[in-house]
């Protein structure tokens, strides 16, 4: 007989995650237009609001009621010192508001991301685009969808025909900025059609999954930005790997993703590394 988590997964897990995500999107949409209390975390560009905390607590308490033995890795708990430890136990990996800076400025690219892993294997992920009522979802072996529409990555292999997405990450010191801009310059020199930033790693990764862009890379994102999106991209036929070209390391704070392995490898080889440490190093 399949283990308990597997049976539960088939029946309830993704439904519960979808419901919690939909519910908190209502809260986020309402809060977007209201006055916010804003604090900074690792840098002046790394923002958090009381809504990030509220939404994270709501998602975790909802899931904990249903799955009391499961573990959680969540952005704001980690910022308050909780360990990011991915064990073999069933684990939810949560970004309550991805695009907090967008949320603060009312720029309409804000998402909730909920991933789920068992035995350190990503099993499913849901990402809500809160402003556009779009639910991206992926389940290992079962495909990826935006609402009910199946997602398919681009098959482009040639960088000179590619639209590439990235995000800047939180550091703003001169050495990091030089490397960040240098990486963009390298891709533009290689004649990429464009390099875009939208301020939400998870939504950018969903654009990749839906074939609206050909590649994504970033240094300085976290496991909660990557967990759900990785399942969605893989189930849409894409590649998610470490910036060294090695298999993805969810805790390494860096990623290259693309519709094709050729594109991902080309970008990995072009990049200079920006060191952001590891999520499990706290
Ligand atoms: C951040 C956003 C941002 C990216 C950072 C992420 P947050 O997530 O996705 O675009 O540059 O690396 O951590 O802090 O808004 O949840």
PDB file of C-alpha atoms and ligand atoms in Angstrom:
ATOM      1  CA  UNK A   1       0.000   0.000   0.000  1.00  0.00           C
ATOM      2  CA  UNK A   2       1.216   3.546  -0.776  1.00  0.00           C
ATOM      3  CA  UNK A   3       2.544   5.437   2.254  1.00  0.00           C
ATOM      4  CA  UNK A   4       0.209   7.755   4.174  1.00  0.00           C
ATOM      5  CA  UNK A   5       1.578  10.973   2.632  1.00  0.00           C
ATOM      6  CA  UNK A   6       1.151   9.578  -0.864  1.00  0.00           C
ATOM      7  CA  UNK A   7      -2.482   8.654  -0.308  1.00  0.00           C
ATOM      8  CA  UNK A   8      -3.123  12.044   1.273  1.00  0.00           C
ATOM      9  CA  UNK A   9      -1.335  13.747  -1.614  1.00  0.00           C
ATOM     10  CA  UNK A  10      -3.568  12.085  -4.146  1.00  0.00           C
ATOM     11  CA  UNK A  11      -6.704  13.041  -2.270  1.00  0.00           C
ATOM     12  CA  UNK A  12      -6.292  16.288  -0.423  1.00  0.00           C
ATOM     13  CA  UNK A  13      -2.929  18.003  -0.419  1.00  0.00           C
ATOM     14  CA  UNK A  14      -3.010  20.007  -3.608  1.00  0.00           C
ATOM     15  CA  UNK A  15      -6.670  20.929  -2.977  1.00  0.00           C
ATOM     16  CA  UNK A  16      -5.872  22.235   0.490  1.00  0.00           C
ATOM     17  CA  UNK A  17      -2.874  24.197  -0.801  1.00  0.00           C
ATOM     18  CA  UNK A  18      -4.953  25.680  -3.624  1.00  0.00           C
ATOM     19  CA  UNK A  19      -7.698  26.721  -1.214  1.00  0.00           C
ATOM     20  CA  UNK A  20      -5.285  28.348   1.279  1.00  0.00           C
ATOM     21  CA  UNK A  21      -3.553  30.197  -1.556  1.00  0.00           C
ATOM     22  CA  UNK A  22      -6.825  31.475  -3.025  1.00  0.00           C
ATOM     23  CA  UNK A  23      -7.996  32.668   0.370  1.00  0.00           C
ATOM     24  CA  UNK A  24      -4.859  34.610   1.195  1.00  0.00           C
ATOM     25  CA  UNK A  25      -4.849  36.215  -2.264  1.00  0.00           C
ATOM     26  CA  UNK A  26      -8.065  37.993  -1.262  1.00  0.00           C
ATOM     27  CA  UNK A  27      -6.288  39.372   1.813  1.00  0.00           C
ATOM     28  CA  UNK A  28      -3.262  40.435  -0.267  1.00  0.00           C
ATOM     29  CA  UNK A  29      -5.417  42.173  -2.898  1.00  0.00           C
ATOM     30  CA  UNK A  30      -7.259  44.131  -0.220  1.00  0.00           C
ATOM     31  CA  UNK A  31      -4.055  45.043   1.657  1.00  0.00           C
ATOM     32  CA  UNK A  32      -2.372  46.230  -1.566  1.00  0.00           C
ATOM     33  CA  UNK A  33      -4.437  49.401  -1.621  1.00  0.00           C
ATOM     34  CA  UNK A  34      -4.104  50.134   2.103  1.00  0.00           C
ATOM     35  CA  UNK A  35      -1.442  51.804   4.239  1.00  0.00           C
ATOM     36  CA  UNK A  36       1.368  49.334   5.025  1.00  0.00           C
ATOM     37  CA  UNK A  37       3.897  48.952   7.806  1.00  0.00           C
ATOM     38  CA  UNK A  38       7.183  48.208   6.037  1.00  0.00           C
ATOM     39  CA  UNK A  39      10.430  46.879   7.550  1.00  0.00           C
ATOM     40  CA  UNK A  40      13.706  45.817   5.973  1.00  0.00           C
ATOM     41  CA  UNK A  41      15.493  42.482   6.363  1.00  0.00           C
ATOM     42  CA  UNK A  42      18.934  41.706   4.856  1.00  0.00           C
ATOM     43  CA  UNK A  43      19.226  45.008   2.917  1.00  0.00           C
ATOM     44  CA  UNK A  44      17.340  48.232   2.280  1.00  0.00           C
ATOM     45  CA  UNK A  45      15.777  46.567  -0.783  1.00  0.00           C
ATOM     46  CA  UNK A  46      14.687  43.418   1.084  1.00  0.00           C
ATOM     47  CA  UNK A  47      11.236  44.393   2.374  1.00  0.00           C
ATOM     48  CA  UNK A  48       8.621  42.812   4.591  1.00  0.00           C
ATOM     49  CA  UNK A  49       5.173  44.015   5.683  1.00  0.00           C
ATOM     50  CA  UNK A  50       2.713  42.906   8.323  1.00  0.00           C
ATOM     51  CA  UNK A  51       0.715  41.249   5.508  1.00  0.00           C
ATOM     52  CA  UNK A  52       3.652  38.919   4.704  1.00  0.00           C
ATOM     53  CA  UNK A  53       3.557  37.711   8.338  1.00  0.00           C
ATOM     54  CA  UNK A  54      -0.227  37.496   8.499  1.00  0.00           C
ATOM     55  CA  UNK A  55      -0.494  35.497   5.279  1.00  0.00           C
ATOM     56  CA  UNK A  56       2.336  33.139   6.218  1.00  0.00           C
ATOM     57  CA  UNK A  57       0.764  32.435   9.632  1.00  0.00           C
ATOM     58  CA  UNK A  58      -2.618  31.804   8.013  1.00  0.00           C
ATOM     59  CA  UNK A  59      -1.261  29.371   5.431  1.00  0.00           C
ATOM     60  CA  UNK A  60       0.779  27.458   7.991  1.00  0.00           C
ATOM     61  CA  UNK A  61      -2.019  27.216  10.553  1.00  0.00           C
ATOM     62  CA  UNK A  62      -4.467  26.043   7.884  1.00  0.00           C
ATOM     63  CA  UNK A  63      -2.067  23.356   6.625  1.00  0.00           C
ATOM     64  CA  UNK A  64      -0.977  22.340  10.131  1.00  0.00           C
ATOM     65  CA  UNK A  65      -4.614  21.679  11.104  1.00  0.00           C
ATOM     66  CA  UNK A  66      -4.913  19.215   8.223  1.00  0.00           C
ATOM     67  CA  UNK A  67      -1.396  17.740   8.340  1.00  0.00           C
ATOM     68  CA  UNK A  68      -0.120  18.029  11.923  1.00  0.00           C
ATOM     69  CA  UNK A  69       3.003  15.911  11.369  1.00  0.00           C
ATOM     70  CA  UNK A  70       4.301  17.870   8.373  1.00  0.00           C
ATOM     71  CA  UNK A  71       7.227  20.293   8.501  1.00  0.00           C
ATOM     72  CA  UNK A  72       7.367  23.860   7.180  1.00  0.00           C
ATOM     73  CA  UNK A  73       9.996  26.089   5.626  1.00  0.00           C
ATOM     74  CA  UNK A  74       8.651  29.604   5.200  1.00  0.00           C
ATOM     75  CA  UNK A  75      10.195  32.944   4.261  1.00  0.00           C
ATOM     76  CA  UNK A  76       9.265  35.059   7.271  1.00  0.00           C
ATOM     77  CA  UNK A  77       9.888  32.284   9.799  1.00  0.00           C
ATOM     78  CA  UNK A  78      13.353  31.869   8.252  1.00  0.00           C
ATOM     79  CA  UNK A  79      13.938  35.627   8.463  1.00  0.00           C
ATOM     80  CA  UNK A  80      13.127  35.374  12.184  1.00  0.00           C
ATOM     81  CA  UNK A  81      15.774  32.666  12.628  1.00  0.00           C
ATOM     82  CA  UNK A  82      13.902  29.378  11.965  1.00  0.00           C
ATOM     83  CA  UNK A  83      16.143  26.754  10.357  1.00  0.00           C
ATOM     84  CA  UNK A  84      15.673  25.938   6.667  1.00  0.00           C
ATOM     85  CA  UNK A  85      16.141  22.228   6.877  1.00  0.00           C
ATOM     86  CA  UNK A  86      14.832  19.985   4.124  1.00  0.00           C
ATOM     87  CA  UNK A  87      14.625  16.519   5.693  1.00  0.00           C
ATOM     88  CA  UNK A  88      12.972  13.378   4.339  1.00  0.00           C
ATOM     89  CA  UNK A  89       9.723  14.315   6.109  1.00  0.00           C
ATOM     90  CA  UNK A  90       6.827  15.821   4.155  1.00  0.00           C
ATOM     91  CA  UNK A  91       7.667  19.542   4.024  1.00  0.00           C
ATOM     92  CA  UNK A  92       5.761  22.597   2.825  1.00  0.00           C
ATOM     93  CA  UNK A  93       7.928  25.387   1.396  1.00  0.00           C
ATOM     94  CA  UNK A  94       6.114  28.713   1.450  1.00  0.00           C
ATOM     95  CA  UNK A  95       6.598  32.242   0.171  1.00  0.00           C
ATOM     96  CA  UNK A  96       3.567  34.143   1.526  1.00  0.00           C
ATOM     97  CA  UNK A  97       4.096  37.197  -0.707  1.00  0.00           C
ATOM     98  CA  UNK A  98       6.571  36.893  -3.533  1.00  0.00           C
ATOM     99  CA  UNK A  99       7.180  40.354  -4.888  1.00  0.00           C
ATOM    100  CA  UNK A 100       6.908  42.183  -1.563  1.00  0.00           C
ATOM    101  CA  UNK A 101       8.603  45.242  -3.083  1.00  0.00           C
ATOM    102  CA  UNK A 102       5.962  45.202  -5.852  1.00  0.00           C
ATOM    103  CA  UNK A 103       3.266  44.810  -3.187  1.00  0.00           C
ATOM    104  CA  UNK A 104       4.629  47.852  -1.320  1.00  0.00           C
ATOM    105  CA  UNK A 105       4.578  49.935  -4.527  1.00  0.00           C
ATOM    106  CA  UNK A 106       1.279  48.502  -5.798  1.00  0.00           C
ATOM    107  CA  UNK A 107       3.031  47.130  -8.869  1.00  0.00           C
ATOM    108  CA  UNK A 108       0.726  44.317  -9.951  1.00  0.00           C
ATOM    109  CA  UNK A 109       3.080  41.330  -9.962  1.00  0.00           C
ATOM    110  CA  UNK A 110       2.543  39.687  -6.585  1.00  0.00           C
ATOM    111  CA  UNK A 111       2.200  35.984  -5.889  1.00  0.00           C
ATOM    112  CA  UNK A 112       1.738  33.356  -3.208  1.00  0.00           C
ATOM    113  CA  UNK A 113       3.911  30.281  -3.644  1.00  0.00           C
ATOM    114  CA  UNK A 114       3.396  26.935  -1.914  1.00  0.00           C
ATOM    115  CA  UNK A 115       5.594  23.944  -2.717  1.00  0.00           C
ATOM    116  CA  UNK A 116       5.595  20.476  -1.195  1.00  0.00           C
ATOM    117  CA  UNK A 117       8.478  17.997  -0.927  1.00  0.00           C
ATOM    118  CA  UNK A 118       8.772  14.459   0.427  1.00  0.00           C
ATOM    119  CA  UNK A 119      12.094  12.606   0.759  1.00  0.00           C
ATOM    120  CA  UNK A 120      13.693  15.820  -0.518  1.00  0.00           C
ATOM    121  CA  UNK A 121      11.839  15.364  -3.802  1.00  0.00           C
ATOM    122  CA  UNK A 122       9.555  18.195  -4.974  1.00  0.00           C
ATOM    123  CA  UNK A 123       6.074  16.719  -5.418  1.00  0.00           C
ATOM    124  CA  UNK A 124       3.853  19.630  -6.295  1.00  0.00           C
ATOM    125  CA  UNK A 125       3.607  23.376  -6.325  1.00  0.00           C
ATOM    126  CA  UNK A 126       0.975  26.083  -6.622  1.00  0.00           C
ATOM    127  CA  UNK A 127       1.656  29.727  -7.408  1.00  0.00           C
ATOM    128  CA  UNK A 128      -1.115  32.314  -7.371  1.00  0.00           C
ATOM    129  CA  UNK A 129      -0.848  35.501  -9.368  1.00  0.00           C
ATOM    130  CA  UNK A 130      -2.873  37.518  -6.870  1.00  0.00           C
ATOM    131  CA  UNK A 131      -3.750  40.402  -9.196  1.00  0.00           C
ATOM    132  CA  UNK A 132      -4.803  38.355 -12.201  1.00  0.00           C
ATOM    133  CA  UNK A 133      -6.502  35.434 -10.484  1.00  0.00           C
ATOM    134  CA  UNK A 134      -4.247  32.971 -12.213  1.00  0.00           C
ATOM    135  CA  UNK A 135      -3.363  29.735 -10.481  1.00  0.00           C
ATOM    136  CA  UNK A 136      -0.250  27.992 -11.761  1.00  0.00           C
ATOM    137  CA  UNK A 137       0.065  24.423 -10.573  1.00  0.00           C
ATOM    138  CA  UNK A 138       2.227  21.401 -11.170  1.00  0.00           C
ATOM    139  CA  UNK A 139       2.275  17.867  -9.808  1.00  0.00           C
ATOM    140  CA  UNK A 140       5.125  15.474 -10.395  1.00  0.00           C
ATOM    141  CA  UNK A 141       4.174  13.191 -13.289  1.00  0.00           C
ATOM    142  CA  UNK A 142       0.819  14.917 -13.843  1.00  0.00           C
ATOM    143  CA  UNK A 143       1.646  18.042 -15.860  1.00  0.00           C
ATOM    144  CA  UNK A 144       1.562  21.775 -15.194  1.00  0.00           C
ATOM    145  CA  UNK A 145      -1.358  24.133 -15.675  1.00  0.00           C
ATOM    146  CA  UNK A 146      -2.375  27.770 -15.551  1.00  0.00           C
ATOM    147  CA  UNK A 147      -5.962  27.528 -14.316  1.00  0.00           C
ATOM    148  CA  UNK A 148      -7.116  24.681 -16.559  1.00  0.00           C
ATOM    149  CA  UNK A 149      -4.743  25.345 -19.456  1.00  0.00           C
ATOM    150  CA  UNK A 150      -1.782  22.975 -19.805  1.00  0.00           C
ATOM    151  CA  UNK A 151       1.624  24.685 -19.765  1.00  0.00           C
ATOM    152  CA  UNK A 152       4.398  24.010 -22.270  1.00  0.00           C
ATOM    153  CA  UNK A 153       7.864  25.626 -22.241  1.00  0.00           C
ATOM    154  CA  UNK A 154       9.518  27.133 -25.308  1.00  0.00           C
ATOM    155  CA  UNK A 155      11.729  24.780 -27.363  1.00  0.00           C
ATOM    156  CA  UNK A 156      14.227  27.532 -28.255  1.00  0.00           C
ATOM    157  CA  UNK A 157      17.896  26.496 -28.099  1.00  0.00           C
ATOM    158  CA  UNK A 158      19.534  29.603 -29.566  1.00  0.00           C
ATOM    159  CA  UNK A 159      20.263  32.491 -27.165  1.00  0.00           C
ATOM    160  CA  UNK A 160      20.280  34.969 -30.050  1.00  0.00           C
ATOM    161  CA  UNK A 161      16.552  34.251 -30.457  1.00  0.00           C
ATOM    162  CA  UNK A 162      15.764  34.221 -26.739  1.00  0.00           C
ATOM    163  CA  UNK A 163      13.925  36.380 -24.244  1.00  0.00           C
ATOM    164  CA  UNK A 164      15.635  35.940 -20.885  1.00  0.00           C
ATOM    165  CA  UNK A 165      14.235  36.751 -17.441  1.00  0.00           C
ATOM    166  CA  UNK A 166      16.153  37.488 -14.269  1.00  0.00           C
ATOM    167  CA  UNK A 167      15.772  39.208 -10.895  1.00  0.00           C
ATOM    168  CA  UNK A 168      18.271  41.354  -9.097  1.00  0.00           C
ATOM    169  CA  UNK A 169      18.214  39.755  -5.610  1.00  0.00           C
ATOM    170  CA  UNK A 170      18.559  41.809  -2.408  1.00  0.00           C
ATOM    171  CA  UNK A 171      22.251  42.872  -2.391  1.00  0.00           C
ATOM    172  CA  UNK A 172      23.184  46.346  -3.603  1.00  0.00           C
ATOM    173  CA  UNK A 173      26.915  46.599  -2.793  1.00  0.00           C
ATOM    174  CA  UNK A 174      29.149  47.738  -5.694  1.00  0.00           C
ATOM    175  CA  UNK A 175      30.839  44.346  -6.232  1.00  0.00           C
ATOM    176  CA  UNK A 176      27.469  42.524  -6.464  1.00  0.00           C
ATOM    177  CA  UNK A 177      26.042  45.161  -8.800  1.00  0.00           C
ATOM    178  CA  UNK A 178      29.098  44.895 -11.069  1.00  0.00           C
ATOM    179  CA  UNK A 179      28.662  41.120 -11.329  1.00  0.00           C
ATOM    180  CA  UNK A 180      24.881  41.409 -11.788  1.00  0.00           C
ATOM    181  CA  UNK A 181      25.189  44.001 -14.575  1.00  0.00           C
ATOM    182  CA  UNK A 182      28.146  42.107 -16.055  1.00  0.00           C
ATOM    183  CA  UNK A 183      25.990  38.983 -16.386  1.00  0.00           C
ATOM    184  CA  UNK A 184      23.278  40.931 -18.193  1.00  0.00           C
ATOM    185  CA  UNK A 185      25.880  42.474 -20.465  1.00  0.00           C
ATOM    186  CA  UNK A 186      27.262  39.039 -21.369  1.00  0.00           C
ATOM    187  CA  UNK A 187      23.822  37.796 -22.439  1.00  0.00           C
ATOM    188  CA  UNK A 188      23.086  40.980 -24.376  1.00  0.00           C
ATOM    189  CA  UNK A 189      26.496  40.725 -26.088  1.00  0.00           C
ATOM    190  CA  UNK A 190      25.534  37.193 -27.079  1.00  0.00           C
ATOM    191  CA  UNK A 191      22.543  38.886 -28.800  1.00  0.00           C
ATOM    192  CA  UNK A 192      19.681  37.761 -26.554  1.00  0.00           C
ATOM    193  CA  UNK A 193      16.506  39.541 -27.729  1.00  0.00           C
ATOM    194  CA  UNK A 194      16.043  41.028 -24.258  1.00  0.00           C
ATOM    195  CA  UNK A 195      16.564  40.627 -20.525  1.00  0.00           C
ATOM    196  CA  UNK A 196      13.557  41.412 -18.276  1.00  0.00           C
ATOM    197  CA  UNK A 197      12.911  41.838 -14.541  1.00  0.00           C
ATOM    198  CA  UNK A 198       9.385  41.933 -13.086  1.00  0.00           C
ATOM    199  CA  UNK A 199      10.131  41.901  -9.347  1.00  0.00           C
ATOM    200  CA  UNK A 200       8.715  38.457  -8.588  1.00  0.00           C
ATOM    201  CA  UNK A 201      10.912  35.408  -9.107  1.00  0.00           C
ATOM    202  CA  UNK A 202       7.989  32.990  -8.889  1.00  0.00           C
ATOM    203  CA  UNK A 203       5.893  34.792 -11.517  1.00  0.00           C
ATOM    204  CA  UNK A 204       8.905  35.137 -13.814  1.00  0.00           C
ATOM    205  CA  UNK A 205       9.435  31.374 -13.488  1.00  0.00           C
ATOM    206  CA  UNK A 206       5.732  30.847 -14.329  1.00  0.00           C
ATOM    207  CA  UNK A 207       6.228  32.923 -17.502  1.00  0.00           C
ATOM    208  CA  UNK A 208       9.065  30.579 -18.394  1.00  0.00           C
ATOM    209  CA  UNK A 209       6.813  27.564 -17.727  1.00  0.00           C
ATOM    210  CA  UNK A 210       4.153  28.989 -20.028  1.00  0.00           C
ATOM    211  CA  UNK A 211       6.600  29.584 -22.895  1.00  0.00           C
ATOM    212  CA  UNK A 212       6.381  33.403 -22.691  1.00  0.00           C
ATOM    213  CA  UNK A 213      10.157  33.513 -22.129  1.00  0.00           C
ATOM    214  CA  UNK A 214      12.979  31.126 -23.005  1.00  0.00           C
ATOM    215  CA  UNK A 215      15.206  31.225 -19.932  1.00  0.00           C
ATOM    216  CA  UNK A 216      15.569  32.484 -16.373  1.00  0.00           C
ATOM    217  CA  UNK A 217      18.595  32.865 -14.144  1.00  0.00           C
ATOM    218  CA  UNK A 218      19.189  34.394 -10.746  1.00  0.00           C
ATOM    219  CA  UNK A 219      21.582  34.599  -7.832  1.00  0.00           C
ATOM    220  CA  UNK A 220      20.082  35.517  -4.446  1.00  0.00           C
ATOM    221  CA  UNK A 221      16.692  33.819  -4.541  1.00  0.00           C
ATOM    222  CA  UNK A 222      15.604  31.290  -1.941  1.00  0.00           C
ATOM    223  CA  UNK A 223      14.147  27.810  -1.670  1.00  0.00           C
ATOM    224  CA  UNK A 224      10.659  29.323  -1.178  1.00  0.00           C
ATOM    225  CA  UNK A 225      11.024  31.186  -4.507  1.00  0.00           C
ATOM    226  CA  UNK A 226      12.034  27.989  -6.258  1.00  0.00           C
ATOM    227  CA  UNK A 227      10.158  25.045  -4.756  1.00  0.00           C
ATOM    228  CA  UNK A 228       6.722  25.363  -6.379  1.00  0.00           C
ATOM    229  CA  UNK A 229       8.090  26.886  -9.595  1.00  0.00           C
ATOM    230  CA  UNK A 230      10.548  24.018 -10.106  1.00  0.00           C
ATOM    231  CA  UNK A 231       7.755  21.423 -10.237  1.00  0.00           C
ATOM    232  CA  UNK A 232       5.706  23.626 -12.552  1.00  0.00           C
ATOM    233  CA  UNK A 233       8.604  24.187 -14.979  1.00  0.00           C
ATOM    234  CA  UNK A 234       9.684  20.538 -14.999  1.00  0.00           C
ATOM    235  CA  UNK A 235       6.100  19.418 -15.602  1.00  0.00           C
ATOM    236  CA  UNK A 236       5.860  21.932 -18.469  1.00  0.00           C
ATOM    237  CA  UNK A 237       8.869  20.186 -20.027  1.00  0.00           C
ATOM    238  CA  UNK A 238      11.597  22.567 -18.857  1.00  0.00           C
ATOM    239  CA  UNK A 239      14.969  22.300 -17.151  1.00  0.00           C
ATOM    240  CA  UNK A 240      15.845  23.710 -13.728  1.00  0.00           C
ATOM    241  CA  UNK A 241      19.518  23.473 -12.724  1.00  0.00           C
ATOM    242  CA  UNK A 242      22.272  25.024 -10.659  1.00  0.00           C
ATOM    243  CA  UNK A 243      24.139  27.954 -12.209  1.00  0.00           C
ATOM    244  CA  UNK A 244      27.227  25.693 -12.398  1.00  0.00           C
ATOM    245  CA  UNK A 245      25.354  23.362 -14.759  1.00  0.00           C
ATOM    246  CA  UNK A 246      25.045  20.751 -11.966  1.00  0.00           C
ATOM    247  CA  UNK A 247      21.644  19.443 -10.780  1.00  0.00           C
ATOM    248  CA  UNK A 248      19.508  21.968  -8.891  1.00  0.00           C
ATOM    249  CA  UNK A 249      20.452  22.499  -5.257  1.00  0.00           C
ATOM    250  CA  UNK A 250      17.299  23.970  -3.706  1.00  0.00           C
ATOM    251  CA  UNK A 251      19.252  25.546  -0.841  1.00  0.00           C
ATOM    252  CA  UNK A 252      22.033  27.136  -2.933  1.00  0.00           C
ATOM    253  CA  UNK A 253      20.270  30.488  -3.601  1.00  0.00           C
ATOM    254  CA  UNK A 254      20.887  30.345  -7.349  1.00  0.00           C
ATOM    255  CA  UNK A 255      19.290  28.886 -10.444  1.00  0.00           C
ATOM    256  CA  UNK A 256      19.219  28.624 -14.217  1.00  0.00           C
ATOM    257  CA  UNK A 257      15.983  27.449 -15.823  1.00  0.00           C
ATOM    258  CA  UNK A 258      15.105  27.137 -19.495  1.00  0.00           C
ATOM    259  CA  UNK A 259      12.847  25.406 -21.961  1.00  0.00           C
ATOM    260  CA  UNK A 260      15.763  23.369 -23.286  1.00  0.00           C
ATOM    261  CA  UNK A 261      18.955  21.927 -21.778  1.00  0.00           C
ATOM    262  CA  UNK A 262      21.035  23.611 -24.532  1.00  0.00           C
ATOM    263  CA  UNK A 263      19.714  27.040 -23.549  1.00  0.00           C
ATOM    264  CA  UNK A 264      20.197  26.387 -19.823  1.00  0.00           C
ATOM    265  CA  UNK A 265      23.793  25.177 -20.337  1.00  0.00           C
ATOM    266  CA  UNK A 266      24.656  28.127 -22.561  1.00  0.00           C
ATOM    267  CA  UNK A 267      23.454  30.566 -19.913  1.00  0.00           C
ATOM    268  CA  UNK A 268      25.114  28.665 -17.051  1.00  0.00           C
ATOM    269  CA  UNK A 269      28.440  28.861 -18.898  1.00  0.00           C
ATOM    270  CA  UNK A 270      28.077  32.593 -19.535  1.00  0.00           C
ATOM    271  CA  UNK A 271      27.374  33.587 -15.917  1.00  0.00           C
ATOM    272  CA  UNK A 272      29.758  34.902 -13.281  1.00  0.00           C
ATOM    273  CA  UNK A 273      28.855  33.616  -9.818  1.00  0.00           C
ATOM    274  CA  UNK A 274      27.425  35.968  -7.202  1.00  0.00           C
ATOM    275  CA  UNK A 275      27.793  34.469  -3.762  1.00  0.00           C
ATOM    276  CA  UNK A 276      24.674  34.604  -1.610  1.00  0.00           C
ATOM    277  CA  UNK A 277      25.505  31.742   0.764  1.00  0.00           C
ATOM    278  CA  UNK A 278      22.967  28.982   1.380  1.00  0.00           C
ATOM    279  CA  UNK A 279      19.482  28.843   2.891  1.00  0.00           C
ATOM    280  CA  UNK A 280      20.491  25.927   5.137  1.00  0.00           C
ATOM    281  CA  UNK A 281      23.613  27.718   6.394  1.00  0.00           C
ATOM    282  CA  UNK A 282      21.943  29.917   9.007  1.00  0.00           C
TER     283      UNK A 282
HETATM  284  C1  LIG B   1      11.975  38.248  -3.871  1.00  0.00           C
HETATM  285  C2  LIG B   1      11.448  38.611  -5.240  1.00  0.00           C
HETATM  286  C3  LIG B   1      12.521  39.356  -5.998  1.00  0.00           C
HETATM  287  C4  LIG B   1      13.818  38.556  -6.099  1.00  0.00           C
HETATM  288  C5  LIG B   1      14.276  38.081  -4.724  1.00  0.00           C
HETATM  289  C6  LIG B   1      13.147  37.321  -4.044  1.00  0.00           C
HETATM  290  P1  LIG B   1      10.177  38.360  -1.896  1.00  0.00           P
HETATM  291  O1  LIG B   1      11.011  37.606  -3.087  1.00  0.00           O
HETATM  292  O2  LIG B   1      11.044  37.484  -5.935  1.00  0.00           O
HETATM  293  O3  LIG B   1      12.095  39.638  -7.297  1.00  0.00           O
HETATM  294  O4  LIG B   1      14.817  39.359  -6.644  1.00  0.00           O
HETATM  295  O5  LIG B   1      15.402  37.264  -4.868  1.00  0.00           O
HETATM  296  O6  LIG B   1      13.596  36.822  -2.799  1.00  0.00           O
HETATM  297  O7  LIG B   1      11.191  38.882  -0.919  1.00  0.00           O
HETATM  298  O8  LIG B   1       9.404  39.446  -2.542  1.00  0.00           O
HETATM  299  O9  LIG B   1       9.357  37.250  -1.353  1.00  0.00           O
END
